[in-house]
PDB file of C-alpha atoms and ligand atoms in Angstrom:
ATOM      1  CA  MET A   1      -3.716  30.917  71.117  1.00 65.00           C
ATOM      2  CA  VAL A   2      -2.814  34.350  72.003  1.00 71.00           C
ATOM      3  CA  HIS A   3       1.099  35.030  71.445  1.00 76.00           C
ATOM      4  CA  ARG A   4       1.866  36.946  73.867  1.00 81.00           C
ATOM      5  CA  SER A   5       5.815  38.259  73.253  1.00 85.00           C
ATOM      6  CA  THR A   6       8.220  37.512  75.851  1.00 88.00           C
ATOM      7  CA  PHE A   7      10.845  40.549  76.742  1.00 85.00           C
ATOM      8  CA  GLN A   8      13.592  38.783  74.987  1.00 88.00           C
ATOM      9  CA  GLU A   9      11.361  39.189  71.764  1.00 91.00           C
ATOM     10  CA  ILE A  10      10.037  42.993  72.080  1.00 91.00           C
ATOM     11  CA  LEU A  11      12.953  44.055  74.069  1.00 92.00           C
ATOM     12  CA  PRO A  12      15.151  44.833  70.565  1.00 93.00           C
ATOM     13  CA  ARG A  13      12.082  46.707  68.999  1.00 93.00           C
ATOM     14  CA  PHE A  14      12.160  48.954  72.068  1.00 93.00           C
ATOM     15  CA  LEU A  15      16.270  49.334  71.514  1.00 93.00           C
ATOM     16  CA  GLU A  16      15.399  50.052  68.751  1.00 94.00           C
ATOM     17  CA  PHE A  17      13.146  52.579  68.635  1.00 95.00           C
ATOM     18  CA  ALA A  18      14.769  54.108  71.368  1.00 95.00           C
ATOM     19  CA  GLY A  19      18.547  54.704  69.448  1.00 94.00           C
ATOM     20  CA  ASN A  20      20.698  57.137  71.177  1.00 90.00           C
ATOM     21  CA  ASP A  21      17.568  59.083  73.405  1.00 93.00           C
ATOM     22  CA  ILE A  22      17.240  59.569  77.081  1.00 92.00           C
ATOM     23  CA  LEU A  23      14.587  57.924  78.687  1.00 95.00           C
ATOM     24  CA  ALA A  24      12.041  59.070  80.490  1.00 95.00           C
ATOM     25  CA  GLY A  25       9.721  57.334  83.315  1.00 96.00           C
ATOM     26  CA  HIS A  26       8.531  56.957  86.625  1.00 97.00           C
ATOM     27  CA  ASN A  27      10.381  55.453  89.363  1.00 96.00           C
ATOM     28  CA  ILE A  28      11.707  54.099  86.507  1.00 96.00           C
ATOM     29  CA  GLN A  29      16.089  54.101  88.440  1.00 95.00           C
ATOM     30  CA  SER A  30      14.912  51.641  91.112  1.00 94.00           C
ATOM     31  CA  PHE A  31      12.520  49.489  88.720  1.00 95.00           C
ATOM     32  CA  ASP A  32      12.350  49.640  84.901  1.00 94.00           C
ATOM     33  CA  MET A  33      15.868  50.464  84.028  1.00 96.00           C
ATOM     34  CA  LYS A  34      17.110  46.821  86.472  1.00 95.00           C
ATOM     35  CA  PHE A  35      15.188  45.272  84.032  1.00 92.00           C
ATOM     36  CA  LEU A  36      16.914  47.143  80.648  1.00 95.00           C
ATOM     37  CA  TYR A  37      19.981  46.445  82.290  1.00 96.00           C
ATOM     38  CA  ARG A  38      19.792  42.796  83.105  1.00 95.00           C
ATOM     39  CA  ASP A  39      18.125  41.069  80.273  1.00 94.00           C
ATOM     40  CA  CYS A  40      20.603  43.751  78.120  1.00 95.00           C
ATOM     41  CA  GLU A  41      22.834  42.332  79.244  1.00 95.00           C
ATOM     42  CA  ARG A  42      21.385  38.636  79.698  1.00 94.00           C
ATOM     43  CA  PHE A  43      19.893  38.403  76.234  1.00 93.00           C
ATOM     44  CA  PHE A  44      22.364  40.320  74.023  1.00 91.00           C
ATOM     45  CA  GLN A  45      25.803  40.662  75.891  1.00 93.00           C
ATOM     46  CA  GLN A  46      25.558  44.846  75.682  1.00 89.00           C
ATOM     47  CA  THR A  47      25.272  47.113  78.328  1.00 91.00           C
ATOM     48  CA  LEU A  48      22.673  49.914  77.428  1.00 93.00           C
ATOM     49  CA  THR A  49      24.557  53.494  76.783  1.00 92.00           C
ATOM     50  CA  ASN A  50      20.949  55.005  77.197  1.00 94.00           C
ATOM     51  CA  ASP A  51      20.698  58.245  79.768  1.00 93.00           C
ATOM     52  CA  TYR A  52      17.775  58.451  82.131  1.00 94.00           C
ATOM     53  CA  VAL A  53      15.633  60.468  83.546  1.00 93.00           C
ATOM     54  CA  ASP A  54      13.450  59.812  86.939  1.00 95.00           C
ATOM     55  CA  THR A  55      10.335  61.830  87.513  1.00 96.00           C
ATOM     56  CA  LEU A  56      10.024  60.004  90.677  1.00 97.00           C
ATOM     57  CA  LYS A  57      13.189  61.971  91.753  1.00 94.00           C
ATOM     58  CA  LEU A  58      12.887  65.378  90.224  1.00 93.00           C
ATOM     59  CA  GLY A  59       9.341  64.968  91.804  1.00 94.00           C
ATOM     60  CA  ARG A  60      11.132  64.571  95.459  1.00 93.00           C
ATOM     61  CA  LEU A  61      13.545  67.751  94.014  1.00 89.00           C
ATOM     62  CA  CYS A  62      11.321  70.085  93.261  1.00 89.00           C
ATOM     63  CA  TYR A  63       8.946  68.958  96.266  1.00 92.00           C
ATOM     64  CA  PRO A  64      10.573  67.642  99.188  1.00 90.00           C
ATOM     65  CA  ASN A  65       7.258  68.673 101.261  1.00 91.00           C
ATOM     66  CA  LEU A  66       4.877  66.559  99.216  1.00 92.00           C
ATOM     67  CA  ARG A  67       4.173  63.281 100.937  1.00 93.00           C
ATOM     68  CA  HIS A  68       3.845  60.957  98.181  1.00 95.00           C
ATOM     69  CA  HIS A  69       5.244  61.613  94.801  1.00 96.00           C
ATOM     70  CA  ARG A  70       3.465  59.158  92.477  1.00 96.00           C
ATOM     71  CA  LEU A  71       2.303  59.368  89.270  1.00 96.00           C
ATOM     72  CA  GLY A  72      -0.777  59.592  90.004  1.00 95.00           C
ATOM     73  CA  ASP A  73       0.212  62.319  92.623  1.00 95.00           C
ATOM     74  CA  MET A  74       2.508  64.600  90.571  1.00 96.00           C
ATOM     75  CA  ALA A  75      -0.516  64.948  87.821  1.00 96.00           C
ATOM     76  CA  GLU A  76      -2.662  65.476  90.525  1.00 94.00           C
ATOM     77  CA  LEU A  77      -1.257  68.071  91.864  1.00 94.00           C
ATOM     78  CA  TYR A  78      -0.219  69.599  87.743  1.00 95.00           C
ATOM     79  CA  GLY A  79      -4.125  69.209  86.785  1.00 95.00           C
ATOM     80  CA  ILE A  80      -3.513  66.606  84.759  1.00 95.00           C
ATOM     81  CA  SER A  81      -6.577  63.720  84.252  1.00 92.00           C
ATOM     82  CA  THR A  82      -5.725  60.434  85.589  1.00 90.00           C
ATOM     83  CA  GLU A  83      -8.001  59.617  83.378  1.00 89.00           C
ATOM     84  CA  GLY A  84      -6.906  55.848  82.528  1.00 88.00           C
ATOM     85  CA  ALA A  85      -4.397  55.359  85.304  1.00 85.00           C
ATOM     86  CA  HIS A  86      -2.594  52.532  85.398  1.00 84.00           C
ATOM     87  CA  ARG A  87      -3.347  51.155  81.840  1.00 89.00           C
ATOM     88  CA  ALA A  88      -0.233  51.786  79.637  1.00 89.00           C
ATOM     89  CA  LEU A  89      -0.656  54.567  77.064  1.00 92.00           C
ATOM     90  CA  SER A  90      -2.690  56.681  79.411  1.00 93.00           C
ATOM     91  CA  ASP A  91       0.108  56.308  81.925  1.00 94.00           C
ATOM     92  CA  CYS A  92       2.662  57.410  79.370  1.00 94.00           C
ATOM     93  CA  ARG A  93       1.253  60.039  78.743  1.00 95.00           C
ATOM     94  CA  MET A  94       0.245  61.678  82.215  1.00 96.00           C
ATOM     95  CA  ASN A  95       4.034  60.605  82.691  1.00 96.00           C
ATOM     96  CA  GLN A  96       4.649  63.033  79.697  1.00 96.00           C
ATOM     97  CA  GLN A  97       2.914  65.592  80.962  1.00 96.00           C
ATOM     98  CA  VAL A  98       3.716  65.441  84.937  1.00 96.00           C
ATOM     99  CA  PHE A  99       7.730  65.076  82.537  1.00 96.00           C
ATOM    100  CA  GLU A 100       7.429  68.389  80.868  1.00 94.00           C
ATOM    101  CA  ARG A 101       6.108  70.586  83.776  1.00 95.00           C
ATOM    102  CA  LEU A 102       9.211  69.226  86.478  1.00 93.00           C
ATOM    103  CA  ALA A 103      11.484  70.446  83.467  1.00 90.00           C
ATOM    104  CA  LYS A 104       9.774  73.956  83.585  1.00 89.00           C
ATOM    105  CA  GLU A 105      10.389  73.999  87.539  1.00 87.00           C
ATOM    106  CA  LEU A 106      13.309  72.420  87.376  1.00 84.00           C
ATOM    107  CA  GLY A 107      14.238  75.044  84.621  1.00 78.00           C
ATOM    108  CA  LYS A 108      13.276  78.226  87.997  1.00 75.00           C
ATOM    109  CA  ILE A 109      15.903  77.005  89.696  1.00 65.00           C
ATOM    110  CA  GLY A 110      18.640  75.311  88.626  1.00 59.00           C
ATOM    111  CA  GLY A 111      18.677  79.078  86.451  1.00 54.00           C
ATOM    112  CA  GLY A 112      21.088  78.204  84.013  1.00 52.00           C
ATOM    113  CA  LYS A 113      24.497  78.832  85.318  1.00 50.00           C
ATOM    114  CA  THR A 114      26.314  75.453  85.947  1.00 56.00           C
ATOM    115  CA  ALA A 115      30.043  74.415  85.704  1.00 60.00           C
ATOM    116  CA  THR A 116      30.672  73.014  82.365  1.00 75.00           C
ATOM    117  CA  LYS A 117      33.591  70.479  81.838  1.00 85.00           C
ATOM    118  CA  LEU A 118      35.354  70.178  78.728  1.00 89.00           C
ATOM    119  CA  CYS A 119      36.063  66.852  77.516  1.00 92.00           C
ATOM    120  CA  PRO A 120      39.725  66.707  77.329  1.00 93.00           C
ATOM    121  CA  ASN A 121      39.487  63.764  73.785  1.00 93.00           C
ATOM    122  CA  CYS A 122      37.368  67.168  71.360  1.00 92.00           C
ATOM    123  CA  GLY A 123      36.093  69.508  73.630  1.00 89.00           C
ATOM    124  CA  GLN A 124      32.679  69.066  73.934  1.00 86.00           C
ATOM    125  CA  PRO A 125      31.398  69.522  76.613  1.00 86.00           C
ATOM    126  CA  LEU A 126      30.781  67.112  79.649  1.00 89.00           C
ATOM    127  CA  MET A 127      27.537  66.606  81.069  1.00 87.00           C
ATOM    128  CA  LYS A 128      26.301  64.550  84.556  1.00 88.00           C
ATOM    129  CA  ARG A 129      25.013  60.956  82.794  1.00 89.00           C
ATOM    130  CA  ASN A 130      22.922  57.970  84.560  1.00 90.00           C
ATOM    131  CA  GLY A 131      24.154  54.624  84.269  1.00 90.00           C
ATOM    132  CA  ARG A 132      24.251  51.108  84.853  1.00 89.00           C
ATOM    133  CA  TYR A 133      26.649  51.704  87.839  1.00 88.00           C
ATOM    134  CA  GLY A 134      25.629  55.196  88.575  1.00 89.00           C
ATOM    135  CA  GLU A 135      26.534  58.682  87.934  1.00 90.00           C
ATOM    136  CA  PHE A 136      29.264  59.968  85.304  1.00 92.00           C
ATOM    137  CA  TRP A 137      30.819  62.432  83.293  1.00 92.00           C
ATOM    138  CA  GLY A 138      29.985  61.490  79.781  1.00 91.00           C
ATOM    139  CA  CYS A 139      30.580  63.401  76.741  1.00 91.00           C
ATOM    140  CA  THR A 140      28.259  65.719  75.111  1.00 87.00           C
ATOM    141  CA  GLY A 141      29.586  64.156  71.720  1.00 88.00           C
ATOM    142  CA  PHE A 142      28.141  60.564  73.169  1.00 87.00           C
ATOM    143  CA  PRO A 143      28.078  58.146  70.423  1.00 85.00           C
ATOM    144  CA  GLY A 144      30.563  59.491  67.960  1.00 91.00           C
ATOM    145  CA  CYS A 145      32.831  60.522  71.250  1.00 93.00           C
ATOM    146  CA  ARG A 146      32.735  58.671  74.290  1.00 91.00           C
ATOM    147  CA  TYR A 147      35.381  59.843  76.634  1.00 94.00           C
ATOM    148  CA  THR A 148      33.444  58.821  80.420  1.00 93.00           C
ATOM    149  CA  GLU A 149      34.495  60.015  83.846  1.00 92.00           C
ATOM    150  CA  ASN A 150      33.501  59.364  87.462  1.00 91.00           C
ATOM    151  CA  ILE A 151      32.540  61.527  89.636  1.00 87.00           C
TER     152      ILE A 151
HETATM  153 ZN1   ZN B   1      34.879  64.020  73.278  1.00 86.32          ZN
END
């Protein structure tokens, strides 16, 4: 019999791999992050603190007139190969390429000038982050400085 690992067994390895990195994925806000928050709390009594970037949200932001913003739609828009779609590794690679293209697109829209709020504790800039209970200002000195502020 093949032993299929449970999520509870896999999760610590995933968390170790992720460290304090920003998690990126398509539709992760309403899907993956929900499971991650829930199971980190359920199995390890921990609140996941990683920020995340949802490429579905970015896609909607950059292309409000596009009818669908599924990962495959975004890949097609950019001429990225959709071969092997819905297989985990192919989807990851496709998602990474879509993420990179969207980031370039957002760079054009954003144009640099963002108001900078500074951390009252350590003086480093604050940035908007996504967390368990929505958006908040977090210190860029995280995890050294854990200052946060509601938006
Ligand atoms: Zn700080």
